[in-house]
GROMACS .gro file of C-alpha atoms in nm:
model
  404
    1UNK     CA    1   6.450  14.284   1.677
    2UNK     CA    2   6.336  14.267   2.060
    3UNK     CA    3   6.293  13.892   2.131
    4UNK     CA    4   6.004  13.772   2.317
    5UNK     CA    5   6.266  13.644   2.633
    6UNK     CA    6   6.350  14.082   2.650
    7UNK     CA    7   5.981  14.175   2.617
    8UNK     CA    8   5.904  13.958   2.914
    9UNK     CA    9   6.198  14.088   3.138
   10UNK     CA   10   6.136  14.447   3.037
   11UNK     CA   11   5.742  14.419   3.156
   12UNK     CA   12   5.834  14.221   3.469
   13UNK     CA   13   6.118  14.533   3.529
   14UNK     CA   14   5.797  14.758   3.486
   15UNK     CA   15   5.580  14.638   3.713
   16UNK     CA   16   5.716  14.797   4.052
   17UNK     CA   17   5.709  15.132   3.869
   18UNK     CA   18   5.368  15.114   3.693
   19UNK     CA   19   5.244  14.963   4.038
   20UNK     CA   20   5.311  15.310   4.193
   21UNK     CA   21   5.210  15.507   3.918
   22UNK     CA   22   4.835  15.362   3.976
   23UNK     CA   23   4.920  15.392   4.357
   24UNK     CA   24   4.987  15.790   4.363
   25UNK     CA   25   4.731  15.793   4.115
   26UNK     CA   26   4.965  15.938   3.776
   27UNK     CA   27   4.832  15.657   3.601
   28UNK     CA   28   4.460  15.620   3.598
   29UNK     CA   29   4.454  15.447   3.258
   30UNK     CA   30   4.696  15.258   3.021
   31UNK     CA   31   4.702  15.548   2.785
   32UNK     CA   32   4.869  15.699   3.076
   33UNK     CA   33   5.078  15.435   3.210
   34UNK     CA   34   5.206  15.380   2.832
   35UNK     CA   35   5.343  15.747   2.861
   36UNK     CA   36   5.509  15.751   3.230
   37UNK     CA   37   5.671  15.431   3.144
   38UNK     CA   38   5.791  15.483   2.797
   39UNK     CA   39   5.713  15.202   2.666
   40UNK     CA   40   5.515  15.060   2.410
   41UNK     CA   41   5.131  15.004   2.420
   42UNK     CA   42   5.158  14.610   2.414
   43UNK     CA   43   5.403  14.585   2.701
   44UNK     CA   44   5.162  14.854   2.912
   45UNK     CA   45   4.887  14.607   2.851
   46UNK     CA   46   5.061  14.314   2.958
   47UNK     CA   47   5.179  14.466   3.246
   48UNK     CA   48   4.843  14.614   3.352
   49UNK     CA   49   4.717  14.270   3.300
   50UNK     CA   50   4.964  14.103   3.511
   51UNK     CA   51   4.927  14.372   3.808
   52UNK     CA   52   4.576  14.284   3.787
   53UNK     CA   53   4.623  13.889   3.809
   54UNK     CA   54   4.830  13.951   4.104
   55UNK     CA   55   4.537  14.095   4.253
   56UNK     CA   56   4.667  14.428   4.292
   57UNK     CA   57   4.450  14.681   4.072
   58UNK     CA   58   4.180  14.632   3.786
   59UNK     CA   59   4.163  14.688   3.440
   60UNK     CA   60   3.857  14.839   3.309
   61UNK     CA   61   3.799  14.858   2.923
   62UNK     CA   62   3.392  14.926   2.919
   63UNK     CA   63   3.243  15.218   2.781
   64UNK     CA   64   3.291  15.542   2.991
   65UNK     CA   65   3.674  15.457   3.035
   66UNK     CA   66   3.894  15.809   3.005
   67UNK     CA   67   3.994  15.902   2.693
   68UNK     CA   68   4.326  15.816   2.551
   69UNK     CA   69   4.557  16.039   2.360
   70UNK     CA   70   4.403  15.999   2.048
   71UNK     CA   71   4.072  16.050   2.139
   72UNK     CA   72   4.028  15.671   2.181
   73UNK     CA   73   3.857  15.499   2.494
   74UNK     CA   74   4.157  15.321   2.728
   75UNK     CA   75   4.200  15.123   2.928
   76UNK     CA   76   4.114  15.279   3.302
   77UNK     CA   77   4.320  15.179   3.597
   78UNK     CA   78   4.173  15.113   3.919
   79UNK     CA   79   4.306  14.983   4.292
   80UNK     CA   80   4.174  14.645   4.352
   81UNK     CA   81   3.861  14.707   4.606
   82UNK     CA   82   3.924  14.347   4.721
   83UNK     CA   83   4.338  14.326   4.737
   84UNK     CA   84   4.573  14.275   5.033
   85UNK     CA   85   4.635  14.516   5.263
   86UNK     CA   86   4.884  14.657   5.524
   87UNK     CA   87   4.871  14.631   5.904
   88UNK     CA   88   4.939  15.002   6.008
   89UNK     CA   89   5.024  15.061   6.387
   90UNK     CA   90   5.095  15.404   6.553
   91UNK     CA   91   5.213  15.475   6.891
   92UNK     CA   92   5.151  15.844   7.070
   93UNK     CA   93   5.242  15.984   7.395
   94UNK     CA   94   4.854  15.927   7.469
   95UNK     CA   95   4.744  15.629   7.286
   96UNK     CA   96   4.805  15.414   7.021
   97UNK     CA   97   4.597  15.274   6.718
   98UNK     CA   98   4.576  15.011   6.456
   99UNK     CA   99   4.453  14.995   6.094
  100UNK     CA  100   4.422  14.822   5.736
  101UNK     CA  101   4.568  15.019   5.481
  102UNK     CA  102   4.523  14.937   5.066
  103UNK     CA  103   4.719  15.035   4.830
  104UNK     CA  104   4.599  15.423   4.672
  105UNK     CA  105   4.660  15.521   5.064
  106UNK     CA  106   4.286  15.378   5.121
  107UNK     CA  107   4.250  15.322   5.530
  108UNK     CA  108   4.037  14.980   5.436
  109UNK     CA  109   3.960  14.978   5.831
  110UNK     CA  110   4.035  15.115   6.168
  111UNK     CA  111   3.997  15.004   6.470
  112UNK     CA  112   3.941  15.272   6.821
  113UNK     CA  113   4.252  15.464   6.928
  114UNK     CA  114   4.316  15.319   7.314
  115UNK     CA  115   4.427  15.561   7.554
  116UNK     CA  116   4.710  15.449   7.734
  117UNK     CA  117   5.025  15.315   7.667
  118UNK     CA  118   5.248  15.107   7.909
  119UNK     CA  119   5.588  15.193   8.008
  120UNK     CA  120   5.685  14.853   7.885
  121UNK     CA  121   5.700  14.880   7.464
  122UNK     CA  122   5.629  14.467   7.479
  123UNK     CA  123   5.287  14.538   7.609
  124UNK     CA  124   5.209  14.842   7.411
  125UNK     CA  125   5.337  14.663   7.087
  126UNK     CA  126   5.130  14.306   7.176
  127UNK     CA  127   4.809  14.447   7.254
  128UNK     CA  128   4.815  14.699   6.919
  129UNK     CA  129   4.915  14.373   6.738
  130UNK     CA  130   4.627  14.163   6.836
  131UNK     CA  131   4.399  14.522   6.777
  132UNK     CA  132   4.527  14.474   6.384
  133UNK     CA  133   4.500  14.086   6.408
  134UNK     CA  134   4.145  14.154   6.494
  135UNK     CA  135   4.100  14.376   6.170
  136UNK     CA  136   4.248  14.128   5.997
  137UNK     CA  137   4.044  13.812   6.067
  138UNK     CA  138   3.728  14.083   6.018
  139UNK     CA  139   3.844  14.185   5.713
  140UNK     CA  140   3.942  13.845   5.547
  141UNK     CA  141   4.225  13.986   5.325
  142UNK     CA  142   4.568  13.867   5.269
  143UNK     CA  143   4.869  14.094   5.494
  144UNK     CA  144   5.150  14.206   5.268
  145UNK     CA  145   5.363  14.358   5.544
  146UNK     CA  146   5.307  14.570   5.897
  147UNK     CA  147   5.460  14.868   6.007
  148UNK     CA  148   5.479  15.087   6.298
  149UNK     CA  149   5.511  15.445   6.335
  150UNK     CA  150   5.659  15.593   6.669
  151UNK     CA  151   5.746  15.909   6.790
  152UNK     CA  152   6.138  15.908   6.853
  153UNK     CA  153   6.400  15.872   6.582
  154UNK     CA  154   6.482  15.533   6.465
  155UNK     CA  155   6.797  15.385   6.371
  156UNK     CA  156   6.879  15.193   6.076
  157UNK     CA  157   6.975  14.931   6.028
  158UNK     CA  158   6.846  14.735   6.375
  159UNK     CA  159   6.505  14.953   6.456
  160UNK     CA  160   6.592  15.087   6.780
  161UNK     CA  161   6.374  15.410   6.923
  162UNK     CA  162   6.692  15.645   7.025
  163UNK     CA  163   6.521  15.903   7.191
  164UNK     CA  164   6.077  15.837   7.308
  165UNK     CA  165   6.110  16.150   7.485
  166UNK     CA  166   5.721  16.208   7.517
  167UNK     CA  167   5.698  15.800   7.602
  168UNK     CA  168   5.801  15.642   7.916
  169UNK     CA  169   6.013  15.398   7.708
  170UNK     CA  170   6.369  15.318   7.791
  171UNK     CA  171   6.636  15.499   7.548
  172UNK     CA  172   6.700  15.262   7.240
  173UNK     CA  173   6.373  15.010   7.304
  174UNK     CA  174   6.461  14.756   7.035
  175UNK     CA  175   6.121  14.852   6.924
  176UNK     CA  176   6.125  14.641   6.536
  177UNK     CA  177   6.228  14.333   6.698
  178UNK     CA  178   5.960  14.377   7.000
  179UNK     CA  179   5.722  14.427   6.714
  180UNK     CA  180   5.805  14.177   6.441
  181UNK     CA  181   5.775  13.923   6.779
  182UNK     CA  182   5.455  14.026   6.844
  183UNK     CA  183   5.364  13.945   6.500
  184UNK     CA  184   5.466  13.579   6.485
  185UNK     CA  185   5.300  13.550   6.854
  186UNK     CA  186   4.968  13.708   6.694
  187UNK     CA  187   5.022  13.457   6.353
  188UNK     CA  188   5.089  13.707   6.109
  189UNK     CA  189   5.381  13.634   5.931
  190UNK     CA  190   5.457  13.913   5.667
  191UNK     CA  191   5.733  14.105   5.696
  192UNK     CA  192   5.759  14.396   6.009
  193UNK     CA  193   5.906  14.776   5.965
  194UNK     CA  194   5.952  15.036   6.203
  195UNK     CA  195   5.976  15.419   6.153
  196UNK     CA  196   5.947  15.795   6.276
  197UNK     CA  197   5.588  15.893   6.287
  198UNK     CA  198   5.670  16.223   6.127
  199UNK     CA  199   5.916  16.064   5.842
  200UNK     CA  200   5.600  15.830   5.754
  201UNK     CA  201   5.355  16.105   5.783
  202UNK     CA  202   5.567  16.299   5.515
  203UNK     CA  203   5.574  16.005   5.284
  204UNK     CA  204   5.208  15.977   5.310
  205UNK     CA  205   5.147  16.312   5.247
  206UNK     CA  206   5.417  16.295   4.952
  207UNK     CA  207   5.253  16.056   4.787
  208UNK     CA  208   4.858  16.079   4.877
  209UNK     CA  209   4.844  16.457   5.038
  210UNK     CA  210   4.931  16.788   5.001
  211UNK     CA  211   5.283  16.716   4.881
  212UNK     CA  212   5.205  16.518   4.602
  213UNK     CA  213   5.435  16.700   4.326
  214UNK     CA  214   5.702  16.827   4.519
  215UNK     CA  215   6.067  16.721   4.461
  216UNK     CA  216   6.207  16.857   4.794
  217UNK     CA  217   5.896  16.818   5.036
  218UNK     CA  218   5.952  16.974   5.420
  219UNK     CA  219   5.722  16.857   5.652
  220UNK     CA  220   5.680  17.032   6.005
  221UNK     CA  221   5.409  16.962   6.320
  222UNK     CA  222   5.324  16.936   6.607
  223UNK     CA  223   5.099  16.745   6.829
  224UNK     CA  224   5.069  16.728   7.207
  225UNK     CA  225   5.417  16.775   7.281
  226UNK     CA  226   5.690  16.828   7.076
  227UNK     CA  227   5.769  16.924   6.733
  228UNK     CA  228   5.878  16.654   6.434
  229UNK     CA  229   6.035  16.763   6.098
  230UNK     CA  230   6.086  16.528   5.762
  231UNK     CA  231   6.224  16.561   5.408
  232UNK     CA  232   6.120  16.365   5.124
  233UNK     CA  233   6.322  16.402   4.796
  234UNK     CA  234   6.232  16.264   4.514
  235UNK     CA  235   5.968  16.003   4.641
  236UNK     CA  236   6.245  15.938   4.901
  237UNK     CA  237   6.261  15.989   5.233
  238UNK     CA  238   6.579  16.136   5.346
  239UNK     CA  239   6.661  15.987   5.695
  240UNK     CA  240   7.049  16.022   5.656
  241UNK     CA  241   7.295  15.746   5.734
  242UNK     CA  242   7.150  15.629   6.001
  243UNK     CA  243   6.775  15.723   6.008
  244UNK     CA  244   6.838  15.961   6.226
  245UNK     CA  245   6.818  16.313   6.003
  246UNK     CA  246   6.577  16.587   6.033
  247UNK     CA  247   6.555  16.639   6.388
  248UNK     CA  248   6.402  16.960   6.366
  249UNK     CA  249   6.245  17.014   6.697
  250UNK     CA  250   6.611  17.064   6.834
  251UNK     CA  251   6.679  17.370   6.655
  252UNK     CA  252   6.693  17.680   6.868
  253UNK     CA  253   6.479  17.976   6.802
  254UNK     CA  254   6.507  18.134   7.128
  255UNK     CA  255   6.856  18.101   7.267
  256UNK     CA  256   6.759  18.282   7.647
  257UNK     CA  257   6.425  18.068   7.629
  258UNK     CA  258   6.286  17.771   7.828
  259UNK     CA  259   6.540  17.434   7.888
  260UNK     CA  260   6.432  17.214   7.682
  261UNK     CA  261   6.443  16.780   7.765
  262UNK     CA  262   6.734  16.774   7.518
  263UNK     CA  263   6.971  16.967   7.715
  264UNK     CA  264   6.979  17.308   7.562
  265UNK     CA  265   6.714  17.611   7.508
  266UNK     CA  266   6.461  17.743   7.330
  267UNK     CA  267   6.423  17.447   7.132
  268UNK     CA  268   6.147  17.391   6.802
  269UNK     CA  269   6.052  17.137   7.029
  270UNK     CA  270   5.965  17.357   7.342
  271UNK     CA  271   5.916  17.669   7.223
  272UNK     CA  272   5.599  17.646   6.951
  273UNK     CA  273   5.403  17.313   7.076
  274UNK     CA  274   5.047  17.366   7.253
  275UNK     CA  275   5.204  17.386   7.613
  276UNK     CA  276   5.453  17.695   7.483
  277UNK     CA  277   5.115  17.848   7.363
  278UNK     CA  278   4.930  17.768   7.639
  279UNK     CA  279   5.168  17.893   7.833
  280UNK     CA  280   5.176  18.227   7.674
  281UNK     CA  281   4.829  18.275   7.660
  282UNK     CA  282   4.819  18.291   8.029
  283UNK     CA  283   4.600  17.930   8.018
  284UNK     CA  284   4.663  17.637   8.230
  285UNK     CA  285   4.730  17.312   8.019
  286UNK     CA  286   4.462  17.022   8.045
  287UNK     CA  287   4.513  16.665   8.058
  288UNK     CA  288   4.783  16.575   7.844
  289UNK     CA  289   4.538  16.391   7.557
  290UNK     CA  290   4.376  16.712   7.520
  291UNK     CA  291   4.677  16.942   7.525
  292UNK     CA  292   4.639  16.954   7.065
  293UNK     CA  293   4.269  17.032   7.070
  294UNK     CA  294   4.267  17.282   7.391
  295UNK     CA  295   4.533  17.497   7.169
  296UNK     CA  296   4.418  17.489   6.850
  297UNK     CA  297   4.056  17.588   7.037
  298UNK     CA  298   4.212  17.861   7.210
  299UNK     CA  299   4.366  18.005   6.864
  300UNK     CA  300   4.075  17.923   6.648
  301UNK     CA  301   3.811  18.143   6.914
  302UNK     CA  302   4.023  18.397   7.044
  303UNK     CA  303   4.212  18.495   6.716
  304UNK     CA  304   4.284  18.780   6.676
  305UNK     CA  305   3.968  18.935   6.874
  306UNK     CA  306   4.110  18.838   7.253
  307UNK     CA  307   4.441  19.039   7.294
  308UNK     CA  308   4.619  18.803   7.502
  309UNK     CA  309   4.530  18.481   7.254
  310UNK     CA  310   4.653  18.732   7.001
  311UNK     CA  311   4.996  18.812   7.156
  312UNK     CA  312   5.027  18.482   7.232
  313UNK     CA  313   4.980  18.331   6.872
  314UNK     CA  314   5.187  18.600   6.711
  315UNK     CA  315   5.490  18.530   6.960
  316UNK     CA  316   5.470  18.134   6.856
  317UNK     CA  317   5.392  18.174   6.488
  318UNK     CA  318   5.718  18.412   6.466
  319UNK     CA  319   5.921  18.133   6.678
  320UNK     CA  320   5.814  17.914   6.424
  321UNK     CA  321   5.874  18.133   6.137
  322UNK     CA  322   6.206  18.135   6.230
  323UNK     CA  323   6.284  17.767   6.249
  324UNK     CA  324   6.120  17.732   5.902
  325UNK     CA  325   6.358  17.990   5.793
  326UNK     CA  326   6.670  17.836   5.936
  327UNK     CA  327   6.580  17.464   5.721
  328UNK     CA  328   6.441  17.669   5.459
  329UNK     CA  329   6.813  17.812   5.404
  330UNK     CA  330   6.963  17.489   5.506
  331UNK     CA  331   6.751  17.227   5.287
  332UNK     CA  332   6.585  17.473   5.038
  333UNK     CA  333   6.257  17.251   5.002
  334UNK     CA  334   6.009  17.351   4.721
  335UNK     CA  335   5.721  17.323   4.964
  336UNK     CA  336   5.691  17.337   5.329
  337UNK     CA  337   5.362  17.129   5.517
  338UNK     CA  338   5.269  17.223   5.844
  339UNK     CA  339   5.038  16.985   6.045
  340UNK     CA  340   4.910  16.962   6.385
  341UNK     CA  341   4.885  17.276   6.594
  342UNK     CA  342   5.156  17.451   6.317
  343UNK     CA  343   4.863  17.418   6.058
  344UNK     CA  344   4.640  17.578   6.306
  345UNK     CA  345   4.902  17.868   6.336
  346UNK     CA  346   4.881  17.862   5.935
  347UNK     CA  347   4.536  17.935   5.914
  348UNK     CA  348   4.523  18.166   6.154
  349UNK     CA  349   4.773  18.382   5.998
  350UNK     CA  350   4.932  18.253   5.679
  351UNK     CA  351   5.044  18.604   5.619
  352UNK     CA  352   5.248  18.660   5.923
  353UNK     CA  353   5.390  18.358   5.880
  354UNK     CA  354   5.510  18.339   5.522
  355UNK     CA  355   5.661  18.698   5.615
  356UNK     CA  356   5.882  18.616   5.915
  357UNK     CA  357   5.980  18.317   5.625
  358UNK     CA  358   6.063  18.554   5.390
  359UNK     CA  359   6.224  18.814   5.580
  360UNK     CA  360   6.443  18.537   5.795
  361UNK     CA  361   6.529  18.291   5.525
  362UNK     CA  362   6.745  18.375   5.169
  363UNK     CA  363   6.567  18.093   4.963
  364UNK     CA  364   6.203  18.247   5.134
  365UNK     CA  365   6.310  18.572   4.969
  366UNK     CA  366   6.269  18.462   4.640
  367UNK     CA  367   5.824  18.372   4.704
  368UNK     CA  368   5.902  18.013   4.573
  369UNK     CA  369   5.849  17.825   4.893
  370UNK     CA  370   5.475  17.728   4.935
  371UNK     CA  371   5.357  17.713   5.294
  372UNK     CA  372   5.106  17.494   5.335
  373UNK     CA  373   4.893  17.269   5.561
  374UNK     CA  374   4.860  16.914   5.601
  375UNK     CA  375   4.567  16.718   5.416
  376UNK     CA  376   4.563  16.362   5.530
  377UNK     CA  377   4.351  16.300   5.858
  378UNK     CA  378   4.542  16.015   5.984
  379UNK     CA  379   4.889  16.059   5.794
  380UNK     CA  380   5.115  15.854   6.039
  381UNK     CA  381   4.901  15.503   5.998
  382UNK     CA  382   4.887  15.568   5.610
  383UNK     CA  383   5.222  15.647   5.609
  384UNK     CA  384   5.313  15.336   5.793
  385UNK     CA  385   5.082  15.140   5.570
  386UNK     CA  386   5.340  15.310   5.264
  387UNK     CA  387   5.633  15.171   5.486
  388UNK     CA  388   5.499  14.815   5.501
  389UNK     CA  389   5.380  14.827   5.121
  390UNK     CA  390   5.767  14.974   4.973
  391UNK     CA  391   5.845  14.597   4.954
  392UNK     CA  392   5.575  14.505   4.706
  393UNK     CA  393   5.595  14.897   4.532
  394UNK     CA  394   6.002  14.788   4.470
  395UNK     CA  395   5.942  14.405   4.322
  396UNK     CA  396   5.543  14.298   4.329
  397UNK     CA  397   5.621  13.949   4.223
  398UNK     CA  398   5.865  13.843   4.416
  399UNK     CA  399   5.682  14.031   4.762
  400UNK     CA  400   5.357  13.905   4.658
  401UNK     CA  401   5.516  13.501   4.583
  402UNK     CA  402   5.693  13.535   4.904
  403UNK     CA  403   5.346  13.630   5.098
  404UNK     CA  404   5.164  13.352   4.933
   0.00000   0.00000   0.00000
């Protein structure tokens, strides 16, 4: 017989994996959670019950709930409208922004992107601190964690940005220590994080997006410069030993083509962002804020009536074909998301694309690798609010005792 000592330590063991079951939305009632947990329909409830005394999600048992297995009403599982949230910060070549995100990947509030950044990450990182302090003391909720999404590789274990190529930062800015300073200057004291804007945007879309489902999830884009590549498997991101893995925009797909800021040619990276189409189309490249929106115009009005937009979007989408070939035969994802100008390039011509895929790649070959585009409008400040929340998704009652 189960004693009551093992019932309690088995629903206290549940409660970081029912917690994300409500937060990727598998679970929206008991009936439900009962099933993905396998366990029985007592310890569901009690764990349900606790989640919601923690403040975390509700438990609604009024009429209307969803209907359990059996035809009964359950139990139905909501996020808490009123519970803590995540400070989210992102850093781009041409701005930087701050937001509140809730659990369920809910953007509880955001504050203006600013357009500049500072060659000095102290003063970038203070002033998007005291943007989310602001939220904060608007918003009156409790801060479970922050985290802040950059775009250079980060290494693990000590946070530093290797490589800010499209930032004037210096090579390895101790960027999670600059940060998690800024936070004690600006009073917050939950726990900081640090990560690859495209690694977080993956997670996000993983878990809240276009990915949700996948076991091997490749995500590609591009925004005003450069190119950015993750892998999540199994609810994981894969950032190798050192956080440094899927560096993507360094693979070559024209070998005689333009130098690229890494040192060799024809990079991902240099080859299929805005300026390489741009450049192709014969069009001078605008301010560099703009750069995104001024290509994905150009491809959205001239294609594929204006000839020269035409040759021009063909020649990138096969350069990126190519690349997606080379990781699709390397990693052999189960679904590929494009975001940025790449999902512009996607809807443009899907077909062209999936074919240089197929034709390039052995695993494309087989029609099993979904190409598709992003979903989540601002996937790098959700994804960093999923970076600050993993403490509380691993162990809610310690992260959320610690907090108090």
């Amino acid at each position: 017989m189960t004693s009551p000592r093992t019932r309690l330590d088995r629903g206290r063991n549940a409660l970081g994996p029912a917690l994300e079951l409500v937060h990727t939305g598998r679970a929206p009632t008991r009936s439900v959670l009962t099933t993905e947990l396998g366990v029985t329909r007592a310890t569901a409830g009690a764990v349900a019950a606790e989640l919601q005394t923690l403040g975390l999600i509700t438990v609604d048992a009024g009429p209307g709930a969803a209907t359990g297995g059996q035809g009964r009403p359950s139990h139905r599982l909501s996020i808490a409208d009123d519970g803590p949230v995540a400070l989210a910060a992102q850093v781009h070549a041409d701005g930087y922004r701050a937001a509140l995100v809730g659990l369920g990947g809910r953007l509880v509030a955001t504050a203006p992107p600013s357009p500049t950044v500072d060659a000095d990450p102290a003063e970038v990182l203070r002033a998007v601190v005291a943007t989310g302090a602001a939220l904060l003391r608007d918003s009156g909720r409790t801060c479970i964690g922050a985290a802040l999404a950059v775009p250079s590789a980060v290494a693990e274990p000590d946070g530093t940005a290797l490589n800010p190529l499209h930032l004037a930062w210096p090579v390895g800015a101790p960027v999670r220590r600059i940060f998690t300073e800024c936070l004690a200057e600006a009073g917050i004291t939950a726990p900081g994080y640090c990560g690859n804007d495209m690694n977080l945007t993956a997670l996000a879309e993983h878990r809240h997006g276009a990915g949700q489902g996948a076991r091997h999830l490749l995500c590609v884009a591009t925004g005003h410069h450069g190119v950015g590549g993750a892998l999540v498997v199994d609810g994981r991101l894969h950032s190798g030993s050192a956080g440094l893995a899927l560096e993507v925009g360094h693979l070559t797909v024209d070998p005689d083509g333009r130098p690229c800021h890494c040192g060799s040619r024809g990079c991902l990276d240099i080859e299929t962002d805005p300026r390489a189409l741009l450049a192709a189309a014969g069009r001078e490249p605008g301010p560099e804020g703009i750069l995104l929106d001024q290509a994905g115009d150009l491809v959205r009005s001239g294609y594929p009536a204006d000839p020269t937009v035409r040759d021009a979007t063909r020649t990138v989408i096969d350069r990126l074909g190519l690349g997606l070939a080379g990781l699709v035969n390397i990693l052999n994802p189960d679904r590929i998301l494009l975001g940025g100008l790449h999902r512009v390039l996607l809807e443009a011509d899907a077909e062209r694309l999936r074919a240089v895929v197929e034709e390039r790649s052995l695993w494309g070959r087989s029609g099993s690798v979904p190409v598709l585009p992003t979903s989540l409008h601002h996937g790098g400040l959700v994804g960093a609010g999923e970076l600050a929340w993993q403490h509380v998704l691993d162990d809610p009652l310690t992260a959320l005792t610690a907090t108090a």
